[in-house]
Coordinates of C-alpha atoms and ligand atoms in Angstrom, one line a residue:
Chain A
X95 CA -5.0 34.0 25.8
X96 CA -2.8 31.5 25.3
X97 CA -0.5 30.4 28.0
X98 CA 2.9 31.7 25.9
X99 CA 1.7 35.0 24.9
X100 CA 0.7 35.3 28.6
X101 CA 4.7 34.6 29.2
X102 CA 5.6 37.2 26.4
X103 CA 3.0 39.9 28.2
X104 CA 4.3 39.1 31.8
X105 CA 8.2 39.6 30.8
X106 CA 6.7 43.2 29.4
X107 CA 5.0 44.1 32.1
X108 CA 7.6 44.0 33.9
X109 CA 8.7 47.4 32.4
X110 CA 5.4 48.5 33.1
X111 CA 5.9 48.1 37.1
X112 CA 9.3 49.9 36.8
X113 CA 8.0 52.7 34.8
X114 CA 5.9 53.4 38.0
X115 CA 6.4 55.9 40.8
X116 CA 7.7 56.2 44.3
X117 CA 10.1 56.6 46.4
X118 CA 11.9 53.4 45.8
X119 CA 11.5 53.8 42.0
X120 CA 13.3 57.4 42.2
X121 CA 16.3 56.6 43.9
X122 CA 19.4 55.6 42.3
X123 CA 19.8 52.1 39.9
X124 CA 23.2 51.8 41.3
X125 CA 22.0 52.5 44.8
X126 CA 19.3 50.0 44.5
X127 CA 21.6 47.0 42.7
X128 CA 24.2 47.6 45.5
X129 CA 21.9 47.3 48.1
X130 CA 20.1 44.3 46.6
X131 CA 23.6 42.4 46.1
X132 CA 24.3 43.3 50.0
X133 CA 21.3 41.3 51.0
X134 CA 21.5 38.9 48.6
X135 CA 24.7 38.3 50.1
X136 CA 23.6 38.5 53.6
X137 CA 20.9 36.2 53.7
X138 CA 23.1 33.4 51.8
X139 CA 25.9 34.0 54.6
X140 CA 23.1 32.3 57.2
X141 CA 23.9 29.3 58.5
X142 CA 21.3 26.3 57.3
X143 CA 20.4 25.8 60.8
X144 CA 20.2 29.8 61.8
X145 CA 16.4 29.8 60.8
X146 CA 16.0 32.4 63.8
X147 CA 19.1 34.6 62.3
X148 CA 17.7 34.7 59.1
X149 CA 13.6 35.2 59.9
X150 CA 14.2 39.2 60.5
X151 CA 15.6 39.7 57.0
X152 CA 11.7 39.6 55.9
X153 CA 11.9 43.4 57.0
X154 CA 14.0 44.5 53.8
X155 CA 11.5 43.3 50.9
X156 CA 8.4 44.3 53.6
X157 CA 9.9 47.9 53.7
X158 CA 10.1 47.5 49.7
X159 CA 7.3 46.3 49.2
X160 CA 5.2 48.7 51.3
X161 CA 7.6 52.1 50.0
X162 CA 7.0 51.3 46.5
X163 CA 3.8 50.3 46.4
X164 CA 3.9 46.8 44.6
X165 CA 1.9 43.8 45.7
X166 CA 3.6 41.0 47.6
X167 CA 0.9 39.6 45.2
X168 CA 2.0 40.3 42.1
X169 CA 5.5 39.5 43.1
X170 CA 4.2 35.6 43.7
X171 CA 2.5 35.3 40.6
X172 CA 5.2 36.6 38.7
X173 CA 7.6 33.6 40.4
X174 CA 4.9 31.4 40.7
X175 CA 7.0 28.9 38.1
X176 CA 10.0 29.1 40.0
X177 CA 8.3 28.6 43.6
X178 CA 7.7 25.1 43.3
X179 CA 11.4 24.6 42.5
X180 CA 11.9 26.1 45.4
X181 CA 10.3 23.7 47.3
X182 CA 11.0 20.7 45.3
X183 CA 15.2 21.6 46.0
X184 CA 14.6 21.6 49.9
X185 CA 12.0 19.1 50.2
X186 CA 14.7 16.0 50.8
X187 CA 16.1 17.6 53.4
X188 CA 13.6 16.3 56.2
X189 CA 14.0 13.5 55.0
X190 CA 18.0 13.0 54.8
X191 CA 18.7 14.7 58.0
X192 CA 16.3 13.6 61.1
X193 CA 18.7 14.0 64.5
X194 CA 15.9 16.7 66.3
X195 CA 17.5 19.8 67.0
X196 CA 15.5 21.9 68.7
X197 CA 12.0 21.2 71.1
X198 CA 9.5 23.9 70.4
X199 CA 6.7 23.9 73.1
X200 CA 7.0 19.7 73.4
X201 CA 7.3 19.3 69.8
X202 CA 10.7 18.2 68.2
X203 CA 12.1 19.7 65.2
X204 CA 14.7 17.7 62.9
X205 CA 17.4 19.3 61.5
X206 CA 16.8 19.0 58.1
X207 CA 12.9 20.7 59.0
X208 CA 14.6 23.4 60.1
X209 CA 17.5 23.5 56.9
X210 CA 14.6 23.1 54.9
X211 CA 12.7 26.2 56.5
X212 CA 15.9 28.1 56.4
X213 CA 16.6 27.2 53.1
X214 CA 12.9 27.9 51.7
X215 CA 13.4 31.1 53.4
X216 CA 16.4 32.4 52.0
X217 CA 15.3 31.4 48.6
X218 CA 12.3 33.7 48.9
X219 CA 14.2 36.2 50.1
X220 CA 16.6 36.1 47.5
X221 CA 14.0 36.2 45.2
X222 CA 11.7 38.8 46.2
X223 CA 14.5 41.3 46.7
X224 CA 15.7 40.4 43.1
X225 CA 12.0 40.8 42.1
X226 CA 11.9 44.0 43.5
X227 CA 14.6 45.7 41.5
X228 CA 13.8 44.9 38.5
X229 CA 10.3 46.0 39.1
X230 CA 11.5 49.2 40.4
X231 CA 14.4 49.9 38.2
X232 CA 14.4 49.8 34.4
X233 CA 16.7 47.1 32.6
X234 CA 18.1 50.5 30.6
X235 CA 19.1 52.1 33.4
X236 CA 20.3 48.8 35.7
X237 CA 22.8 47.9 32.2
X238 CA 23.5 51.5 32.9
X239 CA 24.5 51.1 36.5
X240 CA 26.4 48.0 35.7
X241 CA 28.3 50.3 33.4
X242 CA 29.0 52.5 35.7
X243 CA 30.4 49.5 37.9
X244 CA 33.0 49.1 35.4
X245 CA 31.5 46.1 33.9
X246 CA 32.6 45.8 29.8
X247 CA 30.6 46.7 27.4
X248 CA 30.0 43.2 26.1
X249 CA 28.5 41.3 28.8
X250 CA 25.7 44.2 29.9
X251 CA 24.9 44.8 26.1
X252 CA 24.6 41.4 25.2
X253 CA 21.9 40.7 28.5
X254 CA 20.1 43.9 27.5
X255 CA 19.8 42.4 24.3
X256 CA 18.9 38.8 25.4
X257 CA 16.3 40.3 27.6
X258 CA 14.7 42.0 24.5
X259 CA 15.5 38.8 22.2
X260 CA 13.9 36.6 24.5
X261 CA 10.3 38.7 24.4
X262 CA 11.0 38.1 20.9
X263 CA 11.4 34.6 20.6
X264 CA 8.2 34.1 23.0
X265 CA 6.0 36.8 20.6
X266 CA 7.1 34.5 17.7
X267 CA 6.2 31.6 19.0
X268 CA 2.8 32.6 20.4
X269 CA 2.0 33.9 16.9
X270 CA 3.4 30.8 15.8
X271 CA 0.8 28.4 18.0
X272 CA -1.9 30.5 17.2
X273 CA -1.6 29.9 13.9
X274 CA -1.0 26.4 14.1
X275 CA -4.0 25.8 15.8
X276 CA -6.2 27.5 13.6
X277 CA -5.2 25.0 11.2
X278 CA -5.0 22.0 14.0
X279 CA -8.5 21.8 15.6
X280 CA -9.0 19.2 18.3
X281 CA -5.2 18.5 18.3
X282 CA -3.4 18.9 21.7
X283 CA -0.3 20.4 21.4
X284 CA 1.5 20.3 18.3
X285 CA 2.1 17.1 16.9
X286 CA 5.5 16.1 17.5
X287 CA 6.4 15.3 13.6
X288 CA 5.6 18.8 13.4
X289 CA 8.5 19.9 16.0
X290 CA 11.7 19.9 13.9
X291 CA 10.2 22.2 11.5
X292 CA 8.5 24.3 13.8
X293 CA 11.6 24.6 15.9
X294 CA 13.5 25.7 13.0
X295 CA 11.1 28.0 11.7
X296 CA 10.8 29.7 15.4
X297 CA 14.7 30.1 15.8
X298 CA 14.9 31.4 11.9
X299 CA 12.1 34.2 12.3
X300 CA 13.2 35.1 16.2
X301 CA 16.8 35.5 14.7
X302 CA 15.8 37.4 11.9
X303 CA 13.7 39.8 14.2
X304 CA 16.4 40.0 16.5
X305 CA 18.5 40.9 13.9
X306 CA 16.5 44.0 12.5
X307 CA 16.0 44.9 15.9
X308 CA 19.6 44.9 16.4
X309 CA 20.0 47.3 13.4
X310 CA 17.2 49.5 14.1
X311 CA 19.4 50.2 17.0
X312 CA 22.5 50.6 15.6
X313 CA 21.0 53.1 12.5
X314 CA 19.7 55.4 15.1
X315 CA 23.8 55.2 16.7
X316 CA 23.7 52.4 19.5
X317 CA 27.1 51.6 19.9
X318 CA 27.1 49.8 23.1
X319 CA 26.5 52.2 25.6
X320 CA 23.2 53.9 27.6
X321 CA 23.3 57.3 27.5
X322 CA 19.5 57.6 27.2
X323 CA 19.3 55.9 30.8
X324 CA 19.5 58.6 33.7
X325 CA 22.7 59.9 34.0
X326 CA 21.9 61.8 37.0
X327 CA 24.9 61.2 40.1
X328 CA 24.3 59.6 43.5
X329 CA 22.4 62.0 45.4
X330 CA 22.5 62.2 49.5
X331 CA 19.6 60.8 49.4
X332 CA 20.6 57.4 47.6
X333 CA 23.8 57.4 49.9
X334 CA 22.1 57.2 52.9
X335 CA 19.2 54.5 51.4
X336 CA 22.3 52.6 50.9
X337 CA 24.2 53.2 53.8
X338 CA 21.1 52.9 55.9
X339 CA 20.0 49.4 54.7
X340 CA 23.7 48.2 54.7
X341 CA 23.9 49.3 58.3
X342 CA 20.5 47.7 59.2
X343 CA 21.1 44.3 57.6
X344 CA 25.1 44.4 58.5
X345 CA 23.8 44.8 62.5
X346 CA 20.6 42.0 61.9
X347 CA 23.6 39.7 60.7
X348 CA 26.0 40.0 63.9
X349 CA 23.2 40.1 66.5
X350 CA 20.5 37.7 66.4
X351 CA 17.3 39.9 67.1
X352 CA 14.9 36.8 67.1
X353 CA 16.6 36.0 70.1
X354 CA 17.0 38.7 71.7
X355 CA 13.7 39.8 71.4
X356 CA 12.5 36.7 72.7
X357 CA 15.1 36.7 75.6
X358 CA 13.3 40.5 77.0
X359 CA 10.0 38.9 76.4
X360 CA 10.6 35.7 78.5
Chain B
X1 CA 23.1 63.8 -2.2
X2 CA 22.7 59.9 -2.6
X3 CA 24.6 58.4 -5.6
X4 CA 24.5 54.5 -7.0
X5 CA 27.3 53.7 -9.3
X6 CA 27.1 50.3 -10.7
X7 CA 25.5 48.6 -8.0
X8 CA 25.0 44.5 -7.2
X9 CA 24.0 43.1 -4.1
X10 CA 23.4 39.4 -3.5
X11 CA 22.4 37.5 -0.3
X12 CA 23.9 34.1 -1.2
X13 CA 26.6 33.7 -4.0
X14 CA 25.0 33.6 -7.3
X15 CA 21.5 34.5 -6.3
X16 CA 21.8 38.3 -7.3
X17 CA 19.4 40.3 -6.2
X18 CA 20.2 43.9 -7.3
X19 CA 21.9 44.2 -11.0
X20 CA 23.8 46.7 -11.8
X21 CA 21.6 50.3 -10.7
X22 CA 22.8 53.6 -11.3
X23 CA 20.9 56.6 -10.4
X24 CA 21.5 59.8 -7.9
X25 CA 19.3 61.7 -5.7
X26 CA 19.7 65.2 -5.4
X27 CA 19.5 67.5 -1.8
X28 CA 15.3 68.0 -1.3
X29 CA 14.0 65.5 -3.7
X30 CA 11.2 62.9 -3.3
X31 CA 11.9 59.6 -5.0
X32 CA 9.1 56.6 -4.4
X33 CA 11.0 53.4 -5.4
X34 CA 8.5 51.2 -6.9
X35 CA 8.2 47.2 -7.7
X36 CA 6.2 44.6 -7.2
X37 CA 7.3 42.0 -4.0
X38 CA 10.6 40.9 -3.9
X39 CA 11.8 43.7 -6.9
X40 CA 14.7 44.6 -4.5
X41 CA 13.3 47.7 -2.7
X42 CA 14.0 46.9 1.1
X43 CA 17.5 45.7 -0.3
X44 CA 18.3 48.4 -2.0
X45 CA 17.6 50.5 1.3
X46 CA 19.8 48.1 3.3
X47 CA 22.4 48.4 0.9
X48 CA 22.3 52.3 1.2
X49 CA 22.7 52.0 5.5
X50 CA 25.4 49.9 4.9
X51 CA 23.4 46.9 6.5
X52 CA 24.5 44.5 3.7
X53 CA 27.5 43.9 1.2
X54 CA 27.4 45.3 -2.2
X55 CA 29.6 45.5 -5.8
X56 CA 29.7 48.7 -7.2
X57 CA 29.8 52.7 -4.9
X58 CA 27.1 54.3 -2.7
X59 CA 27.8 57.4 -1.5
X60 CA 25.9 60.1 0.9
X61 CA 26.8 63.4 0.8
X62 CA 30.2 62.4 -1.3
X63 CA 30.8 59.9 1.4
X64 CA 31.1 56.0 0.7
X65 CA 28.8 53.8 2.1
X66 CA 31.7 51.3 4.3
X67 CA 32.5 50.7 7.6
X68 CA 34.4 53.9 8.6
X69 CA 32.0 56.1 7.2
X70 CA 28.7 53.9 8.6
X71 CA 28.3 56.6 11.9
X72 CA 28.2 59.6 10.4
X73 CA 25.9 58.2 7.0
X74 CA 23.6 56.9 9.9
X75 CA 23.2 60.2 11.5
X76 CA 22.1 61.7 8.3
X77 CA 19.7 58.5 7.5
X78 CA 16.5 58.4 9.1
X79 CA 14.5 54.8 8.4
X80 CA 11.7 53.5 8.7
X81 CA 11.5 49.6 8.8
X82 CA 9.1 48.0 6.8
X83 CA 7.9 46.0 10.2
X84 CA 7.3 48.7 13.0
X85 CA 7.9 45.1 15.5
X86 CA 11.4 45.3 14.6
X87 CA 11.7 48.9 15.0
X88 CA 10.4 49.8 18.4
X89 CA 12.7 48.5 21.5
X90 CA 12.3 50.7 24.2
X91 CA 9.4 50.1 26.8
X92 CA 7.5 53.4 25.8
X93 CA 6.8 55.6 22.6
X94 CA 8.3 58.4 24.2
X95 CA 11.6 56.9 25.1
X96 CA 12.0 54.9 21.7
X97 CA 12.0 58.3 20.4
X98 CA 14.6 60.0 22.8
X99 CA 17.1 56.6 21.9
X100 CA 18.1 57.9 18.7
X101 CA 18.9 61.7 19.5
X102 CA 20.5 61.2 22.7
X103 CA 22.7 58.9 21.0
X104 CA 23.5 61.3 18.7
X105 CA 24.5 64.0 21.4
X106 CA 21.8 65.8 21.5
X107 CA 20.5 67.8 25.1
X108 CA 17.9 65.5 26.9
X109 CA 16.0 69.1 27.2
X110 CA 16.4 69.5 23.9
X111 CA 15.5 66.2 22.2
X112 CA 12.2 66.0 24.8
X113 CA 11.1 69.2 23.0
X114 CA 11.6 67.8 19.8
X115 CA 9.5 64.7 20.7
X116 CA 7.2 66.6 21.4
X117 CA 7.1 68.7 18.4
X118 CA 6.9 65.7 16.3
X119 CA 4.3 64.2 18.0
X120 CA 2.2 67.3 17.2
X121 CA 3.1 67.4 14.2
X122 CA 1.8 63.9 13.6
X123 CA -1.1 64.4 15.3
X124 CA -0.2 61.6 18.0
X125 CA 0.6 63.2 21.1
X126 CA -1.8 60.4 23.2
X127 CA 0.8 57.9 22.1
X128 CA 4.0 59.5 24.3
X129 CA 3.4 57.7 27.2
X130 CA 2.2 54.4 25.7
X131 CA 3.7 51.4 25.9
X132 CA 4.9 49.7 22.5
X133 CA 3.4 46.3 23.1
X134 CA 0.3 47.9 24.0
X135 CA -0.5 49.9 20.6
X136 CA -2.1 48.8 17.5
X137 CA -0.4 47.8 14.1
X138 CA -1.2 51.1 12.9
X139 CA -0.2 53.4 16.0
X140 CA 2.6 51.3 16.2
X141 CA 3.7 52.5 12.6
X142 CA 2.7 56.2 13.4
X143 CA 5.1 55.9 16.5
X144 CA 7.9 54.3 14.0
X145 CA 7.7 57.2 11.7
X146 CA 7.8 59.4 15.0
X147 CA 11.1 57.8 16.2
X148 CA 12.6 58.3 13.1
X149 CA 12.1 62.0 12.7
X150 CA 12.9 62.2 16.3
X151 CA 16.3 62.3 14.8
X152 CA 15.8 65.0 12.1
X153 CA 17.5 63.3 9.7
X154 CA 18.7 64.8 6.6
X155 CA 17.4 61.9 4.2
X156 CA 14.0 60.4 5.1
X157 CA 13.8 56.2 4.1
X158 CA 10.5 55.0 4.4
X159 CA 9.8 51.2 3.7
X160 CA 5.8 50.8 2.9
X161 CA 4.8 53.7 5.1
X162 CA 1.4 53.1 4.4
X163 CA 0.9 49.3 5.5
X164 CA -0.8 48.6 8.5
X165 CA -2.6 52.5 8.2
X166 CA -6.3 53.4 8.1
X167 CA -7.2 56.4 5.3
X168 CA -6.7 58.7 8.7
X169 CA -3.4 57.9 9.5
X170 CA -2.1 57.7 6.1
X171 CA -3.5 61.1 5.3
X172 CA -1.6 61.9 8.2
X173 CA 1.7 60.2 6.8
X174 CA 1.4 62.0 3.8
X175 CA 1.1 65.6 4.8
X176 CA 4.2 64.7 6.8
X177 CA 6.3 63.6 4.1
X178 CA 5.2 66.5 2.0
X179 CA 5.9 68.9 4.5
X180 CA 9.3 67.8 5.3
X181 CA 12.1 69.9 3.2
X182 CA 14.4 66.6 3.5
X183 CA 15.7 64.7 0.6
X184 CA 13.2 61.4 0.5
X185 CA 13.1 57.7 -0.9
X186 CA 9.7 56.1 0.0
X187 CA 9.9 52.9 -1.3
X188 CA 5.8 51.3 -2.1
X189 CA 3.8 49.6 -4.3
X190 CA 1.0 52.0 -3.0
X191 CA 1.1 54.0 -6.2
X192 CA -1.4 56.4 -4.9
X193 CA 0.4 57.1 -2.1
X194 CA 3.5 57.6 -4.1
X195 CA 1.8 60.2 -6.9
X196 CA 0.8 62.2 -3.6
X197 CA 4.4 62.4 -2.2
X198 CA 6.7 62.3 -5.2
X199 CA 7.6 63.7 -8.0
X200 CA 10.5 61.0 -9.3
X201 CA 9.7 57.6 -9.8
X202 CA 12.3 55.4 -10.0
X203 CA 10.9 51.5 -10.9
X204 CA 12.7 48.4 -10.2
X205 CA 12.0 44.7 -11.7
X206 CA 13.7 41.4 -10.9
X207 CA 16.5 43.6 -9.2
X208 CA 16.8 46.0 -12.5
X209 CA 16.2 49.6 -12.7
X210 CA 13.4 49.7 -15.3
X211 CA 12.3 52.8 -15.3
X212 CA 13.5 56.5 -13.8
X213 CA 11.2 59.4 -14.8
X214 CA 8.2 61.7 -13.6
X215 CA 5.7 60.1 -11.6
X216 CA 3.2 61.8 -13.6
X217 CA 4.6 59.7 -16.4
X218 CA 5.7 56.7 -14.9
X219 CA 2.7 56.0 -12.8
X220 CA 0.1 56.5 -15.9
X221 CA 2.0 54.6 -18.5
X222 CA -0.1 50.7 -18.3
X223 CA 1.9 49.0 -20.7
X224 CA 5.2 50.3 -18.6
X225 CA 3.4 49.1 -15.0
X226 CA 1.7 45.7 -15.9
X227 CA 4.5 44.8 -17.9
X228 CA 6.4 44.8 -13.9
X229 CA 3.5 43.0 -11.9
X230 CA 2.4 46.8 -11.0
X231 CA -1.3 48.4 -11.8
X232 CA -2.3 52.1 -12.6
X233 CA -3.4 54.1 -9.1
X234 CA -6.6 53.7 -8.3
X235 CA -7.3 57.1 -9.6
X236 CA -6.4 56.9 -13.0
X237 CA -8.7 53.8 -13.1
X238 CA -6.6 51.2 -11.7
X239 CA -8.6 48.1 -10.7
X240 CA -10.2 48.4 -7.7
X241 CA -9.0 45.6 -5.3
X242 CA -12.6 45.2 -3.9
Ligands
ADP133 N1 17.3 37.8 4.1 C1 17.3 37.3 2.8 N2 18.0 36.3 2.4 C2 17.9 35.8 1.2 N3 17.1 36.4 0.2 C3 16.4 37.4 0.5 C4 16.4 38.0 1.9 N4 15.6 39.1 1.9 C5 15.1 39.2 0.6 N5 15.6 38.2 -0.2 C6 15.3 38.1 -1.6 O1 15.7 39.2 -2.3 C7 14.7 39.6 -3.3 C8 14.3 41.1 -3.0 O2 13.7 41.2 -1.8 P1 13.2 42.6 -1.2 O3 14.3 43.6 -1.3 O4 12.7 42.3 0.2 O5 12.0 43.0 -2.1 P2 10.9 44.1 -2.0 O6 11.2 44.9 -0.8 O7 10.9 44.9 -3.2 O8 9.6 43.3 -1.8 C9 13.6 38.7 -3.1 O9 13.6 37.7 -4.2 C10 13.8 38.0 -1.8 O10 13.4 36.6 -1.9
MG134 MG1 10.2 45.1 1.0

């Protein structure tokens, strides 16, 4: 298969994890986006030195990963484009920053080896907890949720819709390829005298698709809002999965546990 | 039920591409809309949704086609896209289907039971749970029709229903708009599949209503059907493509 309709597939399956079951999956979309902002949050407000602060926040996408019964697998291979930018953002810091900080069993550890750790870190974190809501929650219902945050109309519309149009615009262009390289043997690529036309043709028949699509929606009455997402209330249940984590990661924040654990063990 | 008074429609300035129709549907009927590629019919469907700008008055039910009115003509409208791809937005079949009643205020309990009932009806119920980009060109056409009567709408639009179909499925497609008691404008230029469902045939050329008559008539008369790049159904010894 070719590498962009792999793309077009992966965005896809994405619906295809959230349309799965557990307990994660069943709680609340506004439980679960709340939650996910409070960590995202938390883990930023580390210090770039705290690297033994931050380390215990692994326990939030381990829980999440272990309740809802997606692979820590499939999480990494969906990011696996964004990883290496990852790295490639924290990668000078070793180098810019050398005073040593700490002494670990003889060995000394620079400051900017230990930024870079903490700041690899939090960027996985950040991204496997976002990872893990949108495989576990539904774009419909998470635009519903922002809704229900008061967002307008506007904004959570127009990213159900680019979420959608983008899918689009990668289907296109895969059918696209495919047919110019059943007409292109032995050529690499598309020729690059090709490109203006091809670009223009790909943003005219993604547009036009887009635009149907659009309509489809509005002749069977979208106007903007989600009332085919759940519209069930917060339960108990999704109060105290919020609550709970909140608690957890509020308490992991003011007390170093890293440290503490080490202290009883030493 | 459906009136055209004096209709244009253009795309660009200039470049008109339907002149001047007049015609009405009454409550119940079945109309196929006929002509060769690029005679107008999927315009002439947009223009009645109110998805593009037209000279002249369309009215549903005694109501004209324009802005205000555009909610409550939709609810009564139930269309099928020529290209299912553009149709189908929701991850699965089944909730693709529940879009359009529960935006129309219907009871989730309610519209699941009509999904299902629909889905019998069709003779599709292994698609509910699929996943749209995981269903062929043809199911994916079976589940368009599906959405659409989802809504049970009170005029049934069908764009070439029976592209993309094998003999099964259209069979299928068929039966259903025959057994449907809704008013219905199936556009084609499957003539065959137009004698089965209709009994009005209204013919369009270069954006022109040519003819508007029986189908029995229409759809036998050669002079009237080659003269408008269209051939006799297969049955009454129209070439056989193969
Ligand atoms: N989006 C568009 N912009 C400009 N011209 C169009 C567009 N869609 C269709 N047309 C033109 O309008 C005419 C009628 O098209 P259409 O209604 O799609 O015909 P049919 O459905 O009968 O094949 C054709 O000449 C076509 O080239
Ligand atoms: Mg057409």
């Amino acid at each position: 298969m070719a590498s962009i309709e792999r793309a077009a597939l992966e965005i896809r399956e994405m619906d295809d994890l959230a349309a799965l079951d557990s307990p994660i999956h069943a709680l609340h979309p506004l439980a679960k986006l709340l939650t996910t902002m409070v960590y995202l949050l938390t883990v930023v407000s580390f210090g770039k030195y705290d690297l033994s602060g931050l380390f215990p926040m692994v326990l939030y996408p381990a829980l999440l990963f272990s309740l809802s019964g997606i692979s820590v697998k499939t999480c990494f291979y969906k990011l696996r484009m964004v990883l290496p930018l990852l790295l490639a953002v924290g990668v000078f810091n070793p180098l810019l920053d050398r005073a040593p900080l700490v002494r670990l069993g003889g060995v000394a550890l620079s400051g900017g080896v230990i930024s870079f750790l903490t700041f690899t870190l939090k960027g996985l974190f950040c991204l496997s907890a976002s990872f893990l809501l949108a495989a576990t929650t539904s774009l419909d219902s998470l635009a519903a949720a922002l809704r229900k945050l008061r967002l307008p109309k506007m904004p959570v519309t127009l990213l159900l819709l680019s979420f959608r149009y983008v899918s689009v615009m990668m289907e296109e262009l895969a059918a696209m390829t495919t047919a110019y390289r059943l007409r292109a043997p032995g050529q690499k690529g598309i020729r690059w005298n090709a490109w203006g036309s091809f670009l223009g043709q790909l943003l005219l028949r993604s547009m036009d698709r887009a635009e149907e699509l659009y309509a489809s929606m509005r002749l069977r009455g979208f106007q903007g809002d989600f009332p085919y997402a759940e519209g069930r209330p917060l339960s108990g249940r999704d109060l105290a999965y919020f609550l709970l984590v909140t608690l957890g990661l509020l308490a992991f924040r003011i007390w170093n546990v890293s440290r503490l654990l080490g202290g009883l063990l030493l | 039920m459906i009136r055209f008074d004096h209709v244009s429609c253009a795309y660009e300035k200039g470049r008109t591409v339907l002149r001047d129709l007049s015609f009405s549907l009454e409550k119940g009927e079945a109309v196929g809309l006929v002509g060769a590629n690029g005679a107008g019919k999927s315009t002439l469907m947009k223009a009645l949704l109110g998805l593009m700008p037209y000279e002249g008055e369309i009215t549903v039910d005694g109501l004209k086609v324009e802005e205000r009115n555009l909610r409550e003509i939709r609810r009564k409208l139930g269309f099928v896209l020529q290209n299912s791809d553009n149709q189908m937005f929701m991850p699965t079949v089944a909730e693709d289907m529940l879009f359009g009643p529960l935006n129309y205020g219907m009871k989730r309990e309610e519209a699941e039971k009509t999904v299902d009932e629909v889905l019998l009806s069709l003779g599709i119920t292994e698609l509910k749970g699929r996943h749209n980009h995981r269903i062929s060109g043809g199911e994916k056409r079976m589940a368009a029709i599906a959405t659409v009567l989802a809504m049970k709408p009170e005029v049934l639009l069908m764009d070439e229903p029976s592209s993309a179909l094998d003999p099964w499925n259209r069979r299928m497609v068929i039966r259903t708009i025959n057994a449907l008691p809704v008013t219905r404008l199936i556009a084609s230029h499957d003539l065959d599949l137009i004698l089965d469902t209709c009994g009005r045939v209204l013919l369009l050329s270069g954006g022109r209503l040519a003819a508007d008559g029986p189908a029995e008539e229409i759809l036998t008369d050669r002079a009237l059907l080659e003269k408008h790049r269209l051939e006799l159904p297969l049955r009454f010894g129209g070439e056989n493509p193969r």
